[in-house]
Amino acid sequence: QVQLVESGGGLVQAGGSLRLSCAASGRFLSINDIGWYRQAPGKQRELVAGLSSGGRTNYADSVKGRFTISRDNAKNTVYLQMNSLKPEDTAVYYCNVHIRDWSTTSVYWGQGTQVTVSS
């Protein structure tokens, strides 16, 4: 089985930066499509950024120009670089990773990491 471990969250002042990491461990062939989601208290989980296996990216309008999604295949890790953070970015952030094994592709979620942006 595959496990995802997130890290990099924390408390930051408005205008600051954080980089979230999501490391996959286990046996698999490759990481395919990836995404980062966030969920603020009382709100639905929303897609923040996505990156397809073909290199196509998409971002929520609220984070365009500030956030960057990427991956390091050699390290089996995906990242979300967050710059110019705003209090509205405060949420629990979850990585979502499509992982290919020898027979199929499965979807995994990270455990979530808290990002708090103070004003």
CSV table of N, CA and C in Angstrom, one decimal:
chain,number,residue,atom,x,y,z
A,1,GLN,N,0.8,-1.2,0.0
A,1,GLN,CA,0.0,0.0,0.0
A,1,GLN,C,0.9,1.2,0.0
A,2,VAL,N,0.3,2.3,-0.4
A,2,VAL,CA,0.9,3.6,-0.5
A,2,VAL,C,0.5,4.5,0.6
A,3,GLN,N,1.4,5.2,1.2
A,3,GLN,CA,1.1,6.2,2.2
A,3,GLN,C,1.6,7.6,1.8
A,4,LEU,N,0.8,8.6,2.1
A,4,LEU,CA,1.2,10.0,1.9
A,4,LEU,C,1.4,10.7,3.2
A,5,VAL,N,2.5,11.4,3.3
A,5,VAL,CA,2.8,12.1,4.5
A,5,VAL,C,3.0,13.6,4.1
A,6,GLU,N,2.2,14.5,4.7
A,6,GLU,CA,2.3,15.9,4.4
A,6,GLU,C,3.1,16.6,5.5
A,7,SER,N,3.8,17.7,5.0
A,7,SER,CA,4.5,18.5,6.0
A,7,SER,C,4.6,19.9,5.4
A,8,GLY,N,5.1,20.8,6.2
A,8,GLY,CA,5.3,22.2,5.8
A,8,GLY,C,4.3,23.2,6.2
A,9,GLY,N,3.2,22.8,6.8
A,9,GLY,CA,2.2,23.7,7.2
A,9,GLY,C,2.7,24.5,8.5
A,10,GLY,N,2.0,25.5,8.9
A,10,GLY,CA,2.4,26.3,10.0
A,10,GLY,C,1.7,27.6,10.0
A,11,LEU,N,2.2,28.5,10.9
A,11,LEU,CA,1.7,29.8,11.1
A,11,LEU,C,2.6,30.8,10.4
A,12,VAL,N,2.0,31.7,9.6
A,12,VAL,CA,2.8,32.6,8.8
A,12,VAL,C,2.1,33.9,8.8
A,13,GLN,N,2.8,35.0,8.7
A,13,GLN,CA,2.2,36.3,8.6
A,13,GLN,C,1.7,36.6,7.1
A,14,ALA,N,0.7,37.4,7.0
A,14,ALA,CA,0.3,37.8,5.6
A,14,ALA,C,1.5,38.3,4.8
A,15,GLY,N,1.6,37.9,3.6
A,15,GLY,CA,2.7,38.2,2.7
A,15,GLY,C,3.8,37.3,2.7
A,16,GLY,N,3.8,36.3,3.7
A,16,GLY,CA,4.8,35.4,3.8
A,16,GLY,C,4.6,34.2,2.9
A,17,SER,N,5.5,33.2,3.0
A,17,SER,CA,5.5,32.0,2.1
A,17,SER,C,5.6,30.8,2.9
A,18,LEU,N,5.1,29.7,2.4
A,18,LEU,CA,5.3,28.4,2.9
A,18,LEU,C,5.4,27.4,1.7
A,19,ARG,N,6.1,26.3,1.9
A,19,ARG,CA,6.1,25.2,0.9
A,19,ARG,C,5.6,23.9,1.6
A,20,LEU,N,4.5,23.4,1.1
A,20,LEU,CA,4.0,22.2,1.5
A,20,LEU,C,4.6,21.0,0.7
A,21,SER,N,4.8,19.9,1.4
A,21,SER,CA,5.3,18.7,0.8
A,21,SER,C,4.4,17.6,1.1
A,22,CYS,N,4.4,16.6,0.1
A,22,CYS,CA,3.6,15.4,0.3
A,22,CYS,C,4.4,14.3,-0.3
A,23,ALA,N,4.9,13.5,0.6
A,23,ALA,CA,5.8,12.4,0.2
A,23,ALA,C,5.1,11.1,0.2
A,24,ALA,N,5.2,10.3,-0.9
A,24,ALA,CA,4.6,9.0,-1.1
A,24,ALA,C,5.6,7.9,-0.8
A,25,SER,N,5.2,7.0,0.0
A,25,SER,CA,6.0,5.8,0.2
A,25,SER,C,5.3,4.5,-0.1
A,26,GLY,N,6.0,3.5,-0.4
A,26,GLY,CA,5.4,2.2,-0.7
A,26,GLY,C,5.9,1.8,-2.1
A,27,ARG,N,5.3,0.8,-2.6
A,27,ARG,CA,5.6,0.3,-3.9
A,27,ARG,C,4.6,0.7,-5.0
A,28,PHE,N,5.1,1.3,-6.0
A,28,PHE,CA,4.2,1.7,-7.1
A,28,PHE,C,5.1,2.1,-8.3
A,29,LEU,N,4.5,2.2,-9.4
A,29,LEU,CA,5.2,2.5,-10.7
A,29,LEU,C,5.5,4.0,-10.8
A,30,SER,N,4.5,4.8,-10.6
A,30,SER,CA,4.7,6.2,-10.9
A,30,SER,C,3.5,7.0,-10.2
A,31,ILE,N,3.8,8.3,-10.1
A,31,ILE,CA,2.8,9.2,-9.7
A,31,ILE,C,2.2,9.9,-10.9
A,32,ASN,N,0.9,9.9,-11.1
A,32,ASN,CA,0.3,10.5,-12.2
A,32,ASN,C,-0.2,11.9,-11.9
A,33,ASP,N,-1.5,12.1,-12.0
A,33,ASP,CA,-2.1,13.4,-11.7
A,33,ASP,C,-2.0,13.7,-10.2
A,34,ILE,N,-1.8,14.9,-9.9
A,34,ILE,CA,-1.7,15.3,-8.5
A,34,ILE,C,-2.5,16.6,-8.3
A,35,GLY,N,-2.9,16.9,-7.1
A,35,GLY,CA,-3.6,18.1,-6.8
A,35,GLY,C,-3.4,18.4,-5.3
A,36,TRP,N,-3.7,19.7,-5.1
A,36,TRP,CA,-3.7,20.2,-3.7
A,36,TRP,C,-5.1,20.8,-3.5
A,37,TYR,N,-5.7,20.4,-2.4
A,37,TYR,CA,-7.0,20.9,-2.0
A,37,TYR,C,-6.9,21.6,-0.6
A,38,ARG,N,-7.9,22.4,-0.3
A,38,ARG,CA,-7.9,23.0,1.0
A,38,ARG,C,-9.3,23.1,1.5
A,39,GLN,N,-9.5,23.1,2.8
A,39,GLN,CA,-10.8,23.1,3.5
A,39,GLN,C,-10.7,24.0,4.7
A,40,ALA,N,-11.4,25.1,4.6
A,40,ALA,CA,-11.5,26.0,5.8
A,40,ALA,C,-12.7,25.6,6.6
A,41,PRO,N,-12.7,26.0,7.9
A,41,PRO,CA,-13.8,25.6,8.8
A,41,PRO,C,-15.1,26.1,8.2
A,42,GLY,N,-16.1,25.2,8.2
A,42,GLY,CA,-17.4,25.5,7.7
A,42,GLY,C,-17.6,25.6,6.2
A,43,LYS,N,-16.5,25.3,5.5
A,43,LYS,CA,-16.6,25.3,4.1
A,43,LYS,C,-16.2,24.0,3.4
A,44,GLN,N,-16.6,23.9,2.2
A,44,GLN,CA,-16.3,22.7,1.4
A,44,GLN,C,-14.9,22.6,1.0
A,45,ARG,N,-14.4,21.4,0.8
A,45,ARG,CA,-13.0,21.3,0.3
A,45,ARG,C,-13.0,21.7,-1.2
A,46,GLU,N,-12.0,22.5,-1.5
A,46,GLU,CA,-11.9,23.0,-2.8
A,46,GLU,C,-10.5,22.7,-3.4
A,47,LEU,N,-10.5,22.6,-4.7
A,47,LEU,CA,-9.3,22.4,-5.5
A,47,LEU,C,-8.5,23.7,-5.5
A,48,VAL,N,-7.2,23.6,-5.1
A,48,VAL,CA,-6.3,24.8,-5.2
A,48,VAL,C,-5.5,24.7,-6.4
A,49,ALA,N,-4.9,23.6,-6.7
A,49,ALA,CA,-4.0,23.5,-7.8
A,49,ALA,C,-3.9,22.0,-8.3
A,50,GLY,N,-3.8,21.8,-9.5
A,50,GLY,CA,-3.7,20.5,-10.1
A,50,GLY,C,-2.6,20.5,-11.1
A,51,LEU,N,-2.0,19.3,-11.3
A,51,LEU,CA,-0.9,19.1,-12.2
A,51,LEU,C,-1.1,17.7,-12.8
A,52,SER,N,-1.3,17.6,-14.1
A,52,SER,CA,-1.5,16.3,-14.8
A,52,SER,C,-0.1,15.7,-15.1
A,53,SER,N,-0.2,14.4,-15.3
A,53,SER,CA,1.0,13.7,-15.7
A,53,SER,C,1.7,14.2,-17.0
A,54,GLY,N,0.9,14.9,-17.8
A,54,GLY,CA,1.4,15.5,-19.0
A,54,GLY,C,1.9,16.9,-18.8
A,55,GLY,N,1.9,17.4,-17.6
A,55,GLY,CA,2.4,18.7,-17.3
A,55,GLY,C,1.5,19.9,-17.4
A,56,ARG,N,0.2,19.6,-17.5
A,56,ARG,CA,-0.8,20.6,-17.6
A,56,ARG,C,-1.2,21.0,-16.1
A,57,THR,N,-1.2,22.3,-15.9
A,57,THR,CA,-1.5,22.8,-14.6
A,57,THR,C,-2.8,23.6,-14.6
A,58,ASN,N,-3.5,23.6,-13.5
A,58,ASN,CA,-4.6,24.5,-13.3
A,58,ASN,C,-4.7,25.0,-11.8
A,59,TYR,N,-5.1,26.2,-11.7
A,59,TYR,CA,-5.2,26.8,-10.4
A,59,TYR,C,-6.5,27.5,-10.1
A,60,ALA,N,-6.9,27.5,-8.9
A,60,ALA,CA,-8.0,28.3,-8.5
A,60,ALA,C,-7.7,29.7,-8.8
A,61,ASP,N,-8.7,30.5,-9.2
A,61,ASP,CA,-8.5,31.9,-9.5
A,61,ASP,C,-7.9,32.6,-8.3
A,62,SER,N,-8.3,32.2,-7.1
A,62,SER,CA,-7.9,32.9,-5.9
A,62,SER,C,-6.4,32.8,-5.6
A,63,VAL,N,-5.7,31.8,-6.2
A,63,VAL,CA,-4.3,31.6,-5.9
A,63,VAL,C,-3.4,31.8,-7.1
A,64,LYS,N,-4.0,32.0,-8.3
A,64,LYS,CA,-3.2,32.2,-9.5
A,64,LYS,C,-2.1,33.3,-9.3
A,65,GLY,N,-0.9,33.0,-9.7
A,65,GLY,CA,0.2,34.0,-9.6
A,65,GLY,C,0.8,34.0,-8.2
A,66,ARG,N,0.3,33.2,-7.3
A,66,ARG,CA,0.8,33.2,-5.9
A,66,ARG,C,1.3,31.8,-5.6
A,67,PHE,N,0.6,30.7,-6.0
A,67,PHE,CA,0.9,29.4,-5.7
A,67,PHE,C,1.4,28.6,-6.9
A,68,THR,N,2.3,27.7,-6.6
A,68,THR,CA,2.9,26.9,-7.7
A,68,THR,C,2.9,25.4,-7.3
A,69,ILE,N,2.3,24.5,-8.1
A,69,ILE,CA,2.3,23.1,-7.8
A,69,ILE,C,3.4,22.5,-8.6
A,70,SER,N,4.1,21.5,-8.0
A,70,SER,CA,5.2,20.8,-8.7
A,70,SER,C,5.4,19.5,-8.1
A,71,ARG,N,6.3,18.7,-8.7
A,71,ARG,CA,6.6,17.4,-8.2
A,71,ARG,C,8.1,17.0,-8.5
A,72,ASP,N,8.6,16.2,-7.7
A,72,ASP,CA,9.9,15.6,-7.8
A,72,ASP,C,9.8,14.1,-7.9
A,73,ASN,N,9.8,13.6,-9.1
A,73,ASN,CA,9.5,12.2,-9.3
A,73,ASN,C,10.6,11.3,-8.6
A,74,ALA,N,11.8,11.8,-8.6
A,74,ALA,CA,12.9,11.0,-8.0
A,74,ALA,C,12.7,10.9,-6.5
A,75,LYS,N,12.1,11.8,-5.9
A,75,LYS,CA,11.8,11.8,-4.5
A,75,LYS,C,10.4,11.3,-4.1
A,76,ASN,N,9.6,11.1,-5.2
A,76,ASN,CA,8.2,10.7,-5.0
A,76,ASN,C,7.5,11.7,-4.1
A,77,THR,N,7.7,12.9,-4.3
A,77,THR,CA,7.2,14.0,-3.5
A,77,THR,C,6.5,15.1,-4.4
A,78,VAL,N,5.4,15.6,-3.9
A,78,VAL,CA,4.7,16.7,-4.6
A,78,VAL,C,4.8,17.9,-3.7
A,79,TYR,N,4.7,19.1,-4.3
A,79,TYR,CA,4.9,20.3,-3.5
A,79,TYR,C,3.8,21.3,-3.9
A,80,LEU,N,3.6,22.2,-2.9
A,80,LEU,CA,2.8,23.4,-3.2
A,80,LEU,C,3.6,24.6,-2.6
A,81,GLN,N,4.1,25.4,-3.5
A,81,GLN,CA,4.8,26.6,-3.0
A,81,GLN,C,3.8,27.7,-2.9
A,82,MET,N,3.6,28.3,-1.8
A,82,MET,CA,2.6,29.3,-1.5
A,82,MET,C,3.3,30.6,-1.2
A,83,ASN,N,3.2,31.6,-2.0
A,83,ASN,CA,3.8,32.9,-1.8
A,83,ASN,C,2.7,34.0,-1.6
A,84,SER,N,3.1,35.1,-1.1
A,84,SER,CA,2.1,36.2,-0.9
A,84,SER,C,0.9,35.8,-0.2
A,85,LEU,N,1.0,35.0,0.9
A,85,LEU,CA,-0.1,34.4,1.6
A,85,LEU,C,-1.0,35.5,2.2
A,86,LYS,N,-2.3,35.2,2.2
A,86,LYS,CA,-3.3,36.0,2.7
A,86,LYS,C,-4.1,35.3,3.8
A,87,PRO,N,-4.7,36.0,4.7
A,87,PRO,CA,-5.5,35.4,5.7
A,87,PRO,C,-6.6,34.5,5.1
A,88,GLU,N,-7.1,34.8,4.0
A,88,GLU,CA,-8.1,33.9,3.3
A,88,GLU,C,-7.6,32.6,2.9
A,89,ASP,N,-6.2,32.4,2.9
A,89,ASP,CA,-5.6,31.1,2.6
A,89,ASP,C,-5.6,30.2,3.8
A,90,THR,N,-6.0,30.6,4.9
A,90,THR,CA,-6.0,29.8,6.1
A,90,THR,C,-7.0,28.6,5.9
A,91,ALA,N,-6.5,27.4,6.1
A,91,ALA,CA,-7.2,26.2,5.8
A,91,ALA,C,-6.3,25.0,6.1
A,92,VAL,N,-7.0,23.8,6.2
A,92,VAL,CA,-6.2,22.6,6.1
A,92,VAL,C,-6.0,22.2,4.7
A,93,TYR,N,-4.8,21.9,4.3
A,93,TYR,CA,-4.4,21.6,3.0
A,93,TYR,C,-4.2,20.1,2.8
A,94,TYR,N,-4.7,19.5,1.8
A,94,TYR,CA,-4.6,18.1,1.5
A,94,TYR,C,-4.0,17.9,0.2
A,95,CYS,N,-3.0,17.0,0.1
A,95,CYS,CA,-2.6,16.5,-1.2
A,95,CYS,C,-3.4,15.4,-1.7
A,96,ASN,N,-3.6,15.3,-3.0
A,96,ASN,CA,-4.4,14.3,-3.6
A,96,ASN,C,-3.5,13.8,-4.8
A,97,VAL,N,-3.2,12.5,-4.7
A,97,VAL,CA,-2.2,11.9,-5.7
A,97,VAL,C,-2.8,10.7,-6.3
A,98,HIS,N,-2.7,10.6,-7.6
A,98,HIS,CA,-3.1,9.4,-8.4
A,98,HIS,C,-1.8,8.6,-8.6
A,99,ILE,N,-1.8,7.4,-8.1
A,99,ILE,CA,-0.6,6.6,-8.2
A,99,ILE,C,-0.9,5.3,-9.0
A,100,ARG,N,0.0,5.1,-9.9
A,100,ARG,CA,-0.1,3.9,-10.8
A,100,ARG,C,0.7,2.8,-10.2
A,101,ASP,N,0.1,1.6,-10.1
A,101,ASP,CA,0.8,0.4,-9.8
A,101,ASP,C,0.8,-0.5,-11.0
A,102,TRP,N,1.1,-1.8,-10.8
A,102,TRP,CA,1.2,-2.7,-11.9
A,102,TRP,C,-0.1,-3.0,-12.6
A,103,SER,N,-1.2,-2.7,-12.0
A,103,SER,CA,-2.5,-3.1,-12.6
A,103,SER,C,-3.5,-2.0,-12.7
A,104,THR,N,-3.4,-0.9,-11.9
A,104,THR,CA,-4.4,0.1,-12.0
A,104,THR,C,-3.8,1.4,-11.4
A,105,THR,N,-4.7,2.4,-11.4
A,105,THR,CA,-4.3,3.7,-10.8
A,105,THR,C,-5.3,3.9,-9.6
A,106,SER,N,-4.7,4.3,-8.5
A,106,SER,CA,-5.5,4.5,-7.3
A,106,SER,C,-5.3,6.0,-6.8
A,107,VAL,N,-6.3,6.4,-6.1
A,107,VAL,CA,-6.2,7.8,-5.6
A,107,VAL,C,-5.9,7.8,-4.1
A,108,TYR,N,-5.0,8.6,-3.6
A,108,TYR,CA,-4.6,8.7,-2.2
A,108,TYR,C,-4.7,10.1,-1.8
A,109,TRP,N,-5.0,10.3,-0.5
A,109,TRP,CA,-5.1,11.6,0.2
A,109,TRP,C,-4.1,11.7,1.3
A,110,GLY,N,-3.5,12.8,1.4
A,110,GLY,CA,-2.7,13.1,2.6
A,110,GLY,C,-3.5,13.3,3.8
A,111,GLN,N,-2.9,13.4,4.9
A,111,GLN,CA,-3.6,13.5,6.2
A,111,GLN,C,-4.0,14.9,6.5
A,112,GLY,N,-3.5,15.9,5.7
A,112,GLY,CA,-3.8,17.3,5.9
A,112,GLY,C,-2.8,18.0,6.8
A,113,THR,N,-2.5,19.2,6.4
A,113,THR,CA,-1.6,20.0,7.2
A,113,THR,C,-2.2,21.4,7.3
A,114,GLN,N,-2.2,22.0,8.5
A,114,GLN,CA,-2.8,23.3,8.8
A,114,GLN,C,-1.9,24.4,8.3
A,115,VAL,N,-2.5,25.3,7.6
A,115,VAL,CA,-1.9,26.6,7.2
A,115,VAL,C,-2.7,27.7,7.8
A,116,THR,N,-2.1,28.5,8.6
A,116,THR,CA,-2.7,29.7,9.2
A,116,THR,C,-2.0,30.9,8.9
A,117,VAL,N,-2.7,31.9,8.3
A,117,VAL,CA,-2.1,33.1,7.9
A,117,VAL,C,-2.7,34.2,8.7
A,118,SER,N,-1.8,34.9,9.5
A,118,SER,CA,-2.2,36.0,10.4
A,118,SER,C,-2.2,37.3,9.6
A,119,SER,N,-3.1,38.2,10.0
A,119,SER,CA,-3.2,39.5,9.4
A,119,SER,C,-2.4,40.5,10.2
